[in-house]
């Protein structure tokens, strides 16, 4: 497993119009810029910068973040579900890493 | 450190507990009790043989006694006496005797959590780290986060009514000595206490201990503000 | 008794100040925070109203500053809300994250875990569609856990 | 009285929008007793436990690693590759190895047998992330996470009727109370006693308070937020021994098995809920 792997968790089923929670964990160091104590050299930051939440390919939310978020970030956002569909999160970091994950919700 | 545990060469022993613990969940058939050698074998099997550290497994006489009881309440009077005797006879004082030390130096040791820990994978203290990690177990200065395993030492000097005026009286110096004894060898006052025997084990010199006592009791120390 | 009197007084003082929030810089603000607010929101902290409709849940004491769980919720209908920010006053970089919200969210809700360098106020700020800002504040005391 | 004060403040805060809550809190805070603070730290831990535990990510890591290292041949006591519920009956006696083993020791044995690793290679594999505070991912941690999570929801049931297991339990208990090293510590220094105490801000569990040993061990591997990785039980032992100023601990040793026999034996009846999360 490498940086960027994670878990996207939504309820499998929801009622039409229900507001559900989209929960996620992404493995990432979220390290701030710092000095290496051993060498004294500047170590550049390595953090996720942006995460977009889509539902059926419509952009629901955009999260911007930096090193203030804890390592291996957890996030939860609300999503109103009017129809069955696919939740997708797409996220990227400051070193050019880009990932995405999907999960399905069935409206009953 | 050199003084540690050299009084005894044999490894630990903990005979008393073998009996007390076999009441629960016992198999029907009576097994021969666990022997000292077995415990030693298992214990040493789990430690690196690095000569820098393996000596730590050797127990001194007092440690052996304390290892037998799950609490001080469970100790027979004889064992309590034995520990007190062993511990009191061991206390050494600074060469100039019982005088106030420097609370600023004492504070440095009290505040410093580092000292004595080693693991080859990292997180090790350096041999020059000489902290007492006192806040792990005690609340000391007002507002500084600390533990509650040991008593709250905030305003410890005030508690004993030590003031600028009386601090060199025989009564005050008697108190200084009593606290010195506890820090040098806690078991001299509280047999088998959780508190390490810092002086006895060589973690602190007599001067270090006196500086810590001064930090706790001196009217000028932030502890008593 | 004394304390009760003090509490009554302080409660009154609190209300008095809230009624006239622009009289002085908001209590507990820091230059770093003001700088960040200016840069990202274009407002001063004193211009942001603290309201009960924004709810910020965070621990009163955190055993580790590396990971402080927070949750921002609001009863304000989602179609009146545009954006959400999280700030920690005393962090080297007070800005933690911000979220662009849309009606598809259904509800203002954002939960995450944040880093805190020291005891500080945490603030959740919402920008409403009418251009105004509202917020909730909670002080989190960062303490030290473990053996040391 | 204090509760009332807090309540009054919260009400005042709610009425006024809590703008000056900082000041109000400072006033109350100075008056919190250590016991109240300890409760508030527990509140922090409850908040942490909500949502997804990042440690769960290691489940997938382990699933892949088990294939990669041929561990589907590994017998944890219920037959080769039978992992569901296997954790509940460990430590147990293994005839093929001729000794009592706990989960991690058994996995080490299987890595030698089925993945062709030497003992040194296994130890290196185990310690891959030890001492690291960054974003370190270890396949071993994943394997232990996967194998433990496969028993989630089931109750620990160590067979103390087996004399060999019971013997390790007894030895483990003696070691638990053995005062060793230059700081005179034993496991019981921190984890025994009736009274609730804390080390710095951390509340300590006690083997003498019912259920607490179970609650403590049933959540391992435990995700540590300060290091950003899950800590296995043997890493926990090692760290405790480092803090106790003991000699350096070797994972998969009989010492580890004896401690596991004592702790998991004491935890019998507790439901496994891995991973836990904490500071």
XYZ file of C-alpha atoms in Angstrom:
760
model
C 0.000 0.000 0.000
C 1.250 3.257 -0.805
C 0.435 6.833 -0.107
C -3.008 7.716 -1.388
C -4.696 4.410 -0.610
C -7.731 4.681 1.540
C -11.245 3.822 2.507
C -14.408 5.488 1.222
C -17.455 4.546 3.231
C -21.094 5.361 2.539
C -24.312 3.619 3.512
C -25.177 0.931 0.954
C -28.797 2.022 0.928
C -30.598 5.279 1.574
C -34.076 6.715 1.256
C -34.778 9.261 -1.446
C -33.914 12.723 -0.142
C -31.943 11.390 2.809
C -28.806 13.199 3.906
C -26.060 10.623 4.384
C -22.479 10.940 5.599
C -19.654 10.257 3.218
C -16.699 9.129 5.341
C -13.167 8.627 4.169
C -9.665 7.879 5.344
C -6.688 8.456 3.073
C -3.164 7.341 3.880
C -0.923 10.350 3.559
C 1.863 11.778 5.748
C 0.474 15.356 5.636
C 3.920 16.499 6.679
C 4.610 20.213 7.115
C 7.801 21.860 5.888
C 10.463 21.117 8.460
C 14.157 20.887 9.152
C 15.633 17.421 9.284
C 17.042 17.224 12.820
C 19.907 15.004 11.647
C 21.117 16.900 8.583
C 19.653 20.346 9.235
C 18.317 20.387 5.683
C 14.924 21.797 4.777
C 12.420 19.059 4.022
C 9.608 20.337 1.825
C 6.004 19.692 2.882
C 4.115 16.721 1.549
C 0.380 17.086 1.925
C -2.894 16.496 0.207
C -4.050 19.805 -1.208
C -7.474 19.195 -2.706
C -10.282 16.693 -2.519
C -13.413 16.775 -4.650
C -16.591 14.914 -3.882
C -18.806 13.935 -6.820
C -22.176 12.281 -6.935
C -23.119 10.852 -10.305
C -20.381 13.019 -11.783
C -21.803 16.228 -10.369
C -19.405 18.166 -8.155
C -20.831 18.333 -4.643
C -17.983 19.749 -2.571
C -14.358 20.753 -2.807
C -12.094 20.528 0.215
C -8.827 22.470 0.266
C -6.353 21.446 2.901
C -2.735 21.555 4.071
C -0.461 20.301 6.790
C -2.939 21.352 9.469
C -4.881 18.154 8.824
C -3.599 15.115 10.729
C -1.597 12.353 9.068
C -3.744 9.703 7.370
C -6.635 12.159 7.160
C -10.168 11.295 8.123
C -12.982 13.371 6.699
C -16.750 13.193 6.658
C -19.071 15.333 4.545
C -22.854 15.356 4.171
C -24.476 14.307 0.907
C -28.147 14.500 -0.030
C -29.186 11.470 -2.036
C -32.091 11.866 -4.439
C -31.313 8.931 -6.705
C -29.147 5.829 -6.744
C -25.647 6.535 -7.872
C -21.926 6.576 -7.505
C -20.021 8.594 -4.940
C -16.570 9.465 -6.165
C -13.784 11.237 -4.377
C -10.823 12.568 -6.336
C -7.846 13.883 -4.446
C -4.358 15.156 -5.123
C -1.230 16.164 -3.254
C 1.456 18.803 -3.725
C 3.854 16.337 -5.345
C 1.552 15.574 -8.241
C -0.093 12.474 -6.794
C -3.689 12.000 -7.987
C -6.078 9.309 -6.875
C -9.747 8.530 -6.827
C -12.132 6.074 -5.223
C -15.771 5.252 -5.688
C -18.622 3.728 -3.752
C -22.266 3.102 -4.584
C -25.478 4.097 -2.873
C -28.791 2.501 -3.740
C -31.898 4.585 -3.182
C -34.803 2.482 -1.952
C 24.217 3.145 37.263
C 27.184 1.057 38.366
C 25.822 0.480 41.795
C 22.673 -1.039 40.503
C 21.798 -4.513 41.439
C 25.285 -5.594 42.074
C 24.422 -6.798 45.532
C 23.051 -9.950 44.041
C 24.215 -11.945 41.115
C 21.381 -14.364 40.827
C 18.399 -13.375 38.799
C 15.029 -12.542 40.115
C 12.884 -14.574 42.254
C 9.285 -14.277 43.054
C 8.276 -17.295 45.018
C 5.343 -15.974 47.056
C 3.177 -15.228 44.093
C 3.260 -18.678 42.645
C 0.985 -19.842 45.407
C -1.318 -16.864 45.654
C -2.163 -16.829 41.973
C -3.074 -20.418 41.403
C -6.492 -20.188 42.949
C -8.159 -18.932 39.801
C -8.775 -20.959 36.646
C -6.863 -23.885 37.946
C -6.703 -27.175 36.100
C -7.900 -30.140 38.065
C -4.561 -31.876 38.012
C -1.981 -30.308 40.255
C 0.949 -29.119 38.177
C 4.336 -28.643 39.779
C 4.666 -24.940 40.597
C 6.543 -22.623 38.298
C 10.185 -22.539 39.289
C 12.536 -19.637 39.585
C 14.723 -21.043 36.819
C 11.762 -21.245 34.464
C 10.815 -17.615 34.982
C 14.409 -16.509 34.525
C 14.715 -18.542 31.362
C 11.584 -17.062 29.852
C 12.511 -13.562 30.902
C 16.026 -13.638 29.510
C 14.810 -15.315 26.308
C 12.973 -12.102 25.574
C 15.877 -9.703 25.926
C 18.646 -8.788 23.565
C 21.968 -10.083 24.828
C 23.577 -6.701 24.170
C 26.103 -6.447 27.029
C 25.335 -2.752 27.419
C 21.885 -3.549 28.754
C 21.421 -7.191 29.666
C 22.833 -6.575 33.162
C 19.598 -4.720 33.883
C 17.827 -8.032 34.314
C 19.756 -8.752 37.490
C 17.687 -8.032 40.552
C 19.010 -6.756 43.837
C 17.763 -8.107 47.121
C 15.080 -5.470 47.631
C 13.728 -5.901 44.098
C 13.452 -9.626 44.694
C 11.405 -9.075 47.822
C 9.126 -6.510 46.197
C 8.550 -8.767 43.184
C 6.790 -11.248 45.438
C 3.858 -9.034 46.356
C 1.131 -7.521 44.244
C 0.752 -4.555 46.602
C 2.223 -3.129 49.774
C -0.901 -4.181 51.670
C -0.093 -7.753 50.776
C 3.374 -7.537 52.326
C 4.012 -9.166 55.708
C 5.505 -6.862 58.345
C 8.776 -8.715 58.149
C 9.197 -7.960 54.456
C 8.310 -4.307 55.031
C 10.964 -4.099 57.742
C 13.501 -5.802 55.536
C 13.020 -3.300 52.711
C 13.171 -0.311 55.045
C 16.342 -1.624 56.587
C 17.988 -2.373 53.238
C 16.991 1.011 51.879
C 17.877 3.222 54.815
C 21.323 1.776 55.176
C 21.999 2.630 51.560
C 21.390 6.386 51.560
C 24.394 8.626 50.877
C 24.409 12.390 51.382
C 26.331 15.160 49.629
C 29.811 15.592 51.026
C 28.923 18.899 52.660
C 25.896 17.458 54.426
C 22.329 18.676 54.438
C 22.313 22.137 52.871
C 19.913 23.772 50.446
C 20.882 23.225 46.820
C 19.979 25.122 43.645
C 16.310 24.872 42.711
C 16.994 25.908 39.114
C 19.226 22.882 38.646
C 16.612 20.720 40.344
C 13.910 22.018 38.021
C 15.963 20.970 34.997
C 15.990 17.371 36.168
C 12.340 17.419 37.213
C 11.165 18.826 33.867
C 13.285 16.559 31.687
C 11.452 13.371 30.646
C 14.532 11.803 29.085
C 17.002 9.450 30.651
C 17.834 5.763 30.804
C 15.679 4.427 27.951
C 17.131 2.380 25.154
C 15.852 0.548 22.090
C 17.989 -0.247 19.088
C 15.199 0.838 16.713
C 15.287 4.422 17.955
C 13.475 6.516 20.538
C 16.536 6.081 22.748
C 17.781 8.584 25.278
C 21.363 9.706 25.130
C 23.729 8.674 27.928
C 23.929 12.339 28.910
C 20.152 12.650 29.397
C 19.571 12.879 33.109
C 15.895 13.628 33.556
C 13.629 12.346 36.284
C 10.441 12.483 34.174
C 8.732 13.582 37.389
C 5.662 14.991 35.632
C 4.721 11.530 34.402
C 3.504 10.740 37.916
C 3.289 14.024 39.828
C 1.586 17.378 39.542
C 4.258 19.868 40.551
C 4.182 23.428 39.228
C 0.827 25.116 38.932
C -0.802 24.496 35.571
C 1.850 22.094 34.258
C 0.172 18.874 33.122
C 1.201 15.907 35.199
C 0.185 12.481 36.371
C -1.573 11.347 39.500
C 0.266 8.109 40.251
C 2.250 9.910 42.901
C 1.076 12.609 45.311
C 0.432 16.165 44.162
C 3.581 18.147 44.986
C 2.267 21.607 44.196
C 3.243 23.934 47.067
C 5.041 21.086 48.747
C 7.287 23.454 50.725
C 4.329 25.524 51.847
C 2.633 22.378 53.002
C 5.526 21.863 55.424
C 5.453 25.541 56.439
C 8.913 26.245 55.110
C 9.442 29.997 54.856
C 12.387 32.311 54.186
C 12.582 32.946 57.923
C 12.617 29.366 59.173
C 14.267 27.584 56.262
C 17.552 27.038 58.085
C 15.989 25.958 61.359
C 16.675 22.414 62.538
C 13.014 21.497 61.920
C 13.111 22.716 58.314
C 16.394 20.940 57.633
C 14.960 17.806 59.169
C 12.201 18.028 56.548
C 14.768 18.600 53.812
C 16.513 15.441 54.916
C 13.287 13.442 55.007
C 12.398 14.473 51.451
C 15.982 13.828 50.387
C 15.682 10.278 51.704
C 12.476 9.702 49.747
C 13.974 10.864 46.467
C 17.289 9.118 47.020
C 15.586 5.876 47.968
C 11.802 5.981 48.062
C 11.652 2.504 49.532
C 13.287 3.767 52.745
C 9.983 5.443 53.547
C 7.531 3.596 51.298
C 8.685 0.008 50.804
C 8.241 -1.253 47.234
C 6.715 2.065 46.170
C 6.262 2.646 42.437
C 8.788 5.448 42.676
C 12.249 4.503 41.390
C 15.102 4.584 43.893
C 16.841 7.321 41.953
C 19.857 7.773 44.216
C 20.273 4.129 45.048
C 20.200 3.173 41.385
C 22.643 5.879 40.393
C 20.263 7.806 38.151
C 20.976 10.922 40.245
C 23.983 11.950 42.287
C 23.504 13.140 45.897
C 23.899 16.713 44.615
C 21.182 16.133 42.001
C 18.862 14.820 44.673
C 19.525 17.835 46.892
C 18.777 20.204 43.999
C 15.477 18.414 43.384
C 14.594 18.663 47.074
C 15.393 22.369 46.915
C 13.128 22.770 43.892
C 10.283 21.142 45.811
C 10.743 22.869 49.178
C 12.530 26.187 48.718
C 10.344 29.269 49.296
C 11.742 30.878 46.119
C 10.951 27.886 43.918
C 8.032 28.218 41.481
C 6.576 25.122 43.134
C 5.785 27.220 46.192
C 4.531 30.305 44.401
C -21.047 32.560 46.111
C -18.294 34.797 44.894
C -17.888 32.750 41.830
C -21.527 32.903 41.031
C -21.364 36.657 41.199
C -18.331 36.595 38.972
C -20.104 34.342 36.534
C -23.135 36.550 36.386
C -20.885 39.516 35.749
C -18.856 37.794 33.118
C -21.980 36.549 31.387
C -23.210 40.097 31.282
C -19.878 41.269 29.994
C -20.003 38.626 27.316
C -23.417 39.747 26.175
C -22.426 43.381 26.290
C -19.491 42.774 24.053
C -21.434 40.670 21.634
C -23.937 43.417 21.206
C -21.129 45.772 20.249
C -18.634 43.506 18.570
C -16.866 46.173 16.561
C -15.771 48.240 19.518
C -12.494 46.399 19.938
C -10.532 43.558 18.348
C -12.162 40.238 19.084
C -10.908 38.618 22.207
C -8.285 35.950 21.746
C -7.378 36.836 18.187
C -3.770 36.617 17.061
C -1.893 38.600 14.383
C -1.303 35.383 12.438
C -4.988 34.586 12.481
C -5.937 38.111 11.383
C -3.437 37.874 8.532
C -4.897 34.567 7.364
C -8.463 35.823 7.644
C -7.542 38.884 5.617
C -5.860 36.756 2.967
C -8.516 34.069 2.641
C -11.752 35.752 3.642
C -10.938 39.438 3.403
C -12.393 40.217 6.807
C -11.284 40.770 10.380
C -12.234 38.400 13.135
C -14.272 41.157 14.790
C -16.495 41.263 11.704
C -17.470 37.627 12.100
C -20.449 37.024 14.311
C -20.404 34.153 16.720
C -23.793 32.456 16.474
C -25.441 29.492 18.117
C -26.551 28.043 14.768
C -23.004 27.010 14.003
C -22.001 24.081 16.135
C -18.366 23.108 16.607
C -17.748 19.887 18.479
C -14.210 19.322 19.723
C -12.699 17.862 22.863
C -12.076 20.262 25.761
C -8.753 18.555 26.426
C -6.761 16.733 23.759
C -4.300 14.068 24.833
C -2.355 14.596 21.630
C -2.093 17.700 19.502
C -1.272 15.515 16.501
C -4.866 14.505 16.093
C -7.785 16.528 17.410
C -11.195 15.369 16.178
C -13.536 18.203 15.255
C -17.010 18.333 13.734
C -18.725 21.398 12.281
C -22.486 21.308 11.895
C -25.121 23.943 11.343
C -28.869 24.308 11.291
C -28.554 27.062 8.732
C -30.155 25.686 5.535
C -27.522 24.526 3.074
C -28.774 26.756 0.249
C -27.916 29.803 2.348
C -24.335 28.664 2.886
C -21.450 28.992 0.481
C -18.218 27.990 2.166
C -16.770 26.637 5.396
C -13.352 27.266 6.970
C -11.542 25.797 9.930
C -8.853 27.814 11.711
C -6.653 27.259 14.748
C -5.544 30.635 16.151
C -2.152 29.674 17.466
C -0.955 27.202 14.833
C 2.045 28.310 12.735
C -0.415 28.271 9.841
C -3.829 28.987 11.359
C -5.707 27.871 8.226
C -6.505 24.177 8.443
C -8.957 23.496 5.636
C -11.910 24.933 3.789
C -14.860 23.348 2.072
C -16.925 24.641 -0.807
C -20.489 23.612 -0.115
C -23.437 23.258 -2.505
C -27.114 22.462 -2.002
C -26.265 18.869 -2.980
C -24.650 18.499 0.450
C -28.111 18.707 1.970
C -26.669 19.908 5.256
C -23.691 21.742 6.671
C -21.530 18.966 8.059
C -17.782 18.537 8.048
C -15.787 16.333 10.355
C -12.046 15.778 10.382
C -8.989 15.480 12.638
C -6.595 18.362 12.907
C -3.157 19.205 14.255
C -2.736 21.679 17.078
C 0.654 22.936 18.204
C -0.605 24.180 21.553
C -3.726 25.078 23.511
C -5.748 27.389 21.306
C -9.137 28.420 20.024
C -10.493 26.414 17.120
C -12.848 28.315 14.843
C -15.398 27.135 12.322
C -16.452 29.952 10.014
C -19.279 29.880 7.473
C -19.701 32.299 4.610
C -23.373 32.820 3.862
C -24.826 33.596 0.445
C -25.642 37.129 1.588
C -21.898 37.750 1.987
C -21.888 37.700 5.783
C -19.755 35.477 7.994
C -20.748 33.514 11.086
C -18.729 31.268 13.311
C -18.368 28.998 16.310
C -15.332 28.929 18.602
C -14.096 26.322 20.998
C -10.963 26.300 23.070
C -9.076 23.016 23.015
C -6.468 22.489 25.681
C -3.574 20.464 24.307
C -1.913 18.438 26.985
C 0.778 15.791 27.151
C -0.110 12.140 27.494
C 1.908 8.994 27.980
C 5.104 8.134 29.781
C 7.118 10.993 28.337
C -21.176 22.847 42.151
C -18.593 22.636 39.404
C -21.009 20.994 37.056
C -23.393 23.834 37.717
C -20.674 26.315 36.969
C -19.890 24.687 33.693
C -23.541 24.571 32.824
C -23.988 28.224 33.685
C -21.068 29.076 31.483
C -22.344 27.024 28.616
C -25.716 28.693 28.926
C -24.149 32.105 29.076
C -22.012 31.150 26.133
C -24.972 29.928 24.134
C -26.986 33.035 24.911
C -24.196 35.358 23.984
C -22.901 33.208 21.197
C -19.911 32.243 23.292
C -17.697 34.950 21.873
C -15.649 35.200 25.015
C -15.684 31.570 25.865
C -11.889 31.597 26.014
C -11.895 33.724 29.101
C -14.738 31.842 30.670
C -12.977 28.546 30.064
C -9.720 29.733 31.511
C -11.552 30.489 34.705
C -13.153 27.102 34.953
C -10.141 25.233 33.697
C -7.911 26.310 36.547
C -10.373 24.673 38.871
C -10.683 21.327 37.166
C -9.494 18.524 39.379
C -7.202 15.873 37.895
C -10.166 13.483 37.988
C -12.298 15.861 35.930
C -9.454 16.356 33.504
C -9.124 12.593 33.210
C -12.798 12.365 32.271
C -12.335 15.063 29.651
C -9.402 13.181 28.145
C -11.662 10.149 27.905
C -14.102 12.347 26.015
C -11.286 13.068 23.581
C -10.768 9.340 23.110
C -14.476 8.843 22.474
C -14.385 11.522 19.782
C -11.358 9.810 18.236
C -13.212 6.519 18.082
C -15.955 8.031 15.914
C -15.670 7.783 12.157
C -13.289 5.509 10.281
C -10.215 4.278 12.099
C -7.208 4.810 9.801
C -5.845 1.523 11.149
C -8.490 -0.272 9.074
C -6.506 0.586 5.966
C -3.939 -1.987 7.129
C -6.541 -4.743 6.768
C -6.168 -4.576 2.983
C -2.377 -4.401 3.291
C -2.490 -7.601 5.302
C -4.863 -9.359 2.949
C -2.392 -8.905 0.093
C 0.633 -9.722 2.226
C -0.898 -13.003 3.351
C -1.037 -14.144 -0.273
C 2.396 -12.760 -1.020
C 4.039 -14.618 1.881
C 2.119 -17.886 1.509
C 0.450 -17.415 4.849
C -2.781 -18.965 3.591
C -0.964 -22.165 4.546
C -0.456 -20.899 8.090
C -2.286 -22.822 10.808
C -3.290 -20.624 13.709
C -4.828 -23.549 15.523
C -8.050 -24.014 13.551
C -6.416 -25.463 10.440
C -4.317 -24.054 7.582
C -5.750 -20.774 6.337
C -8.651 -20.793 8.792
C -8.456 -17.326 10.273
C -11.992 -16.452 11.327
C -12.101 -16.753 15.105
C -8.498 -17.967 15.294
C -7.379 -15.006 17.369
C -9.863 -15.842 20.130
C -8.010 -19.020 21.134
C -4.486 -17.602 21.086
C -2.079 -18.070 22.787
C -2.361 -21.850 22.520
C -0.108 -24.875 22.344
C 1.132 -25.916 18.879
C 2.302 -29.489 18.609
C 4.194 -28.856 15.343
C 6.329 -26.219 17.031
C 6.309 -27.922 20.417
C 5.410 -24.771 22.297
C 2.808 -22.271 23.304
C 2.577 -19.356 20.871
C 0.588 -16.182 20.608
C -0.624 -14.731 17.317
C 2.496 -12.794 16.463
C 4.901 -15.536 17.455
C 2.905 -18.006 15.354
C 2.948 -15.679 12.360
C 6.715 -15.429 12.757
C 6.938 -19.215 12.795
C 4.791 -19.403 9.654
C 6.918 -16.782 7.913
C 9.938 -19.009 8.484
C 8.121 -22.129 7.418
C 6.034 -20.911 4.489
C 7.817 -17.783 3.290
C 11.338 -19.101 3.713
C 12.452 -16.274 5.949
C 15.252 -16.703 8.462
C 14.657 -15.685 12.043
C 16.660 -12.510 11.516
C 14.646 -11.668 8.430
C 11.450 -12.170 10.391
C 12.641 -9.835 13.145
C 13.560 -7.205 10.587
C 10.148 -7.635 8.962
C 8.432 -7.230 12.334
C 10.391 -4.114 13.265
C 10.017 -2.433 9.882
C 8.155 0.576 11.321
C 9.430 0.482 14.882
C 10.814 3.800 15.935
C 9.276 5.538 12.896
C 6.955 8.467 13.346
C 6.236 9.337 9.745
C 3.906 7.599 7.377
C 5.328 4.106 7.679
C 3.478 1.099 6.346
C 4.567 -2.382 7.354
C 3.244 -5.542 5.746
C 3.706 -7.309 9.054
C 1.458 -4.794 10.812
C -1.031 -5.421 8.017
C -0.889 -9.191 8.487
C -1.478 -8.894 12.232
C -4.264 -6.371 11.642
C -5.950 -8.636 9.091
C -5.684 -11.763 11.218
C -6.989 -10.004 14.310
C -9.841 -8.260 12.504
C -10.952 -11.623 11.162
C -11.986 -12.401 14.760
C -13.712 -9.093 15.414
C -16.927 -9.483 17.361
C -15.891 -12.828 18.824
C -14.880 -13.332 22.431
C -11.381 -14.066 23.665
C -11.302 -17.630 24.914
C -7.789 -18.713 25.896
C -7.739 -22.306 27.088
C -6.281 -22.001 30.577
C -7.309 -25.612 31.227
C -4.404 -26.645 29.023
C -1.558 -27.018 31.550
C 0.999 -25.777 29.029
C -0.953 -22.575 28.450
C -1.663 -22.201 32.145
C 2.015 -22.518 32.881
C 2.840 -19.671 30.509
C 0.040 -17.696 32.145
C 1.620 -18.246 35.566
C 5.071 -17.307 34.341
C 3.594 -14.270 32.620
C 1.977 -13.156 35.828
C 5.230 -13.451 37.740
C 6.976 -11.421 35.082
C 4.175 -8.845 35.266
C 5.150 -8.230 38.895
C 8.933 -8.618 38.547
C 10.769 -5.444 39.477
C 13.711 -5.138 37.166
C 16.204 -2.603 36.024
C 17.650 0.695 37.155
C 14.258 2.351 37.637
C 12.696 -0.533 39.608
C 9.637 -0.799 37.372
C 7.351 -3.716 36.691
C 4.293 -3.897 34.456
C 2.172 -3.483 37.567
C 3.751 -0.116 38.380
C 1.423 1.408 35.811
C -1.149 -1.300 35.135
C -2.333 -2.554 38.507
C -4.108 -1.133 41.527
C -7.676 -0.321 42.419
C -7.327 3.439 42.244
C -7.797 5.232 38.929
C -4.645 7.147 38.112
C -3.115 8.766 35.080
C 0.389 9.090 33.702
C 0.592 12.682 32.521
C -2.837 13.071 30.953
C -3.287 9.421 30.024
C -5.577 7.301 32.161
C -3.949 3.958 32.912
C -5.853 0.696 32.713
C -5.387 -1.711 35.594
C -5.283 -5.493 35.764
C -6.945 -5.149 39.178
C -10.079 -3.453 37.913
C -12.554 -5.859 36.307
C -12.690 -5.815 32.538
C -9.912 -3.301 32.026
C -7.224 -5.742 30.898
C -9.742 -7.096 28.404
C -10.625 -3.656 27.113
C -6.940 -2.865 26.781
C -5.791 -5.934 24.831
C -8.909 -6.600 22.760
C -8.328 -3.463 20.657
C -4.806 -4.355 19.506
C -3.394 -3.643 16.985
C -4.214 -0.105 18.031
C -3.842 2.870 15.709
C -1.660 5.511 17.335
C -2.469 8.991 16.142
C 0.874 10.366 17.269
C 2.806 8.051 14.979
C 0.194 7.467 12.305
C 0.467 3.681 12.363
C -1.066 0.671 14.094
C 0.869 -0.694 17.047
C 0.881 -4.477 17.428
C 0.996 -6.118 20.843
C 4.678 -6.996 20.579
C 5.538 -3.418 19.677
C 3.508 -2.416 22.734
C 5.535 -4.784 24.929
C 8.747 -3.414 23.499
C 7.748 0.190 24.091
C 6.613 -0.527 27.646
C 9.924 -2.201 28.376
C 11.849 0.703 26.904
C 9.880 3.077 29.125
C 10.516 0.792 32.103
C 14.272 0.999 31.448
C 14.374 -2.753 30.966
C 16.817 -4.471 28.588
C 15.783 -4.498 24.957
C 12.799 -6.714 24.128
C 12.872 -9.323 21.359
C 9.538 -9.918 19.603
C 8.237 -13.488 19.204
C 10.175 -14.584 22.288
C 8.797 -16.752 25.075
C 8.711 -13.587 27.169
C 6.159 -12.154 24.758
C 4.154 -15.380 24.784
C 4.117 -15.500 28.585
C 2.875 -11.926 28.800
C 0.259 -12.639 26.125
C -0.868 -15.766 27.965
C -1.328 -13.747 31.145
C -2.980 -10.749 29.502
C -5.227 -12.573 27.017
C -5.995 -15.211 29.632
C -7.088 -12.425 31.973
C -9.059 -10.918 29.086
C -11.095 -14.075 28.498
C -14.669 -13.229 27.610
C -13.869 -9.839 26.075
C -14.992 -9.196 22.516
C -12.216 -8.501 20.012
C -12.597 -5.004 18.537
C -9.538 -4.266 16.426
C -8.274 -1.785 15.602
C -8.496 0.538 18.558
C -7.377 4.116 18.338
C -5.585 6.348 20.776
C -2.882 8.877 21.344
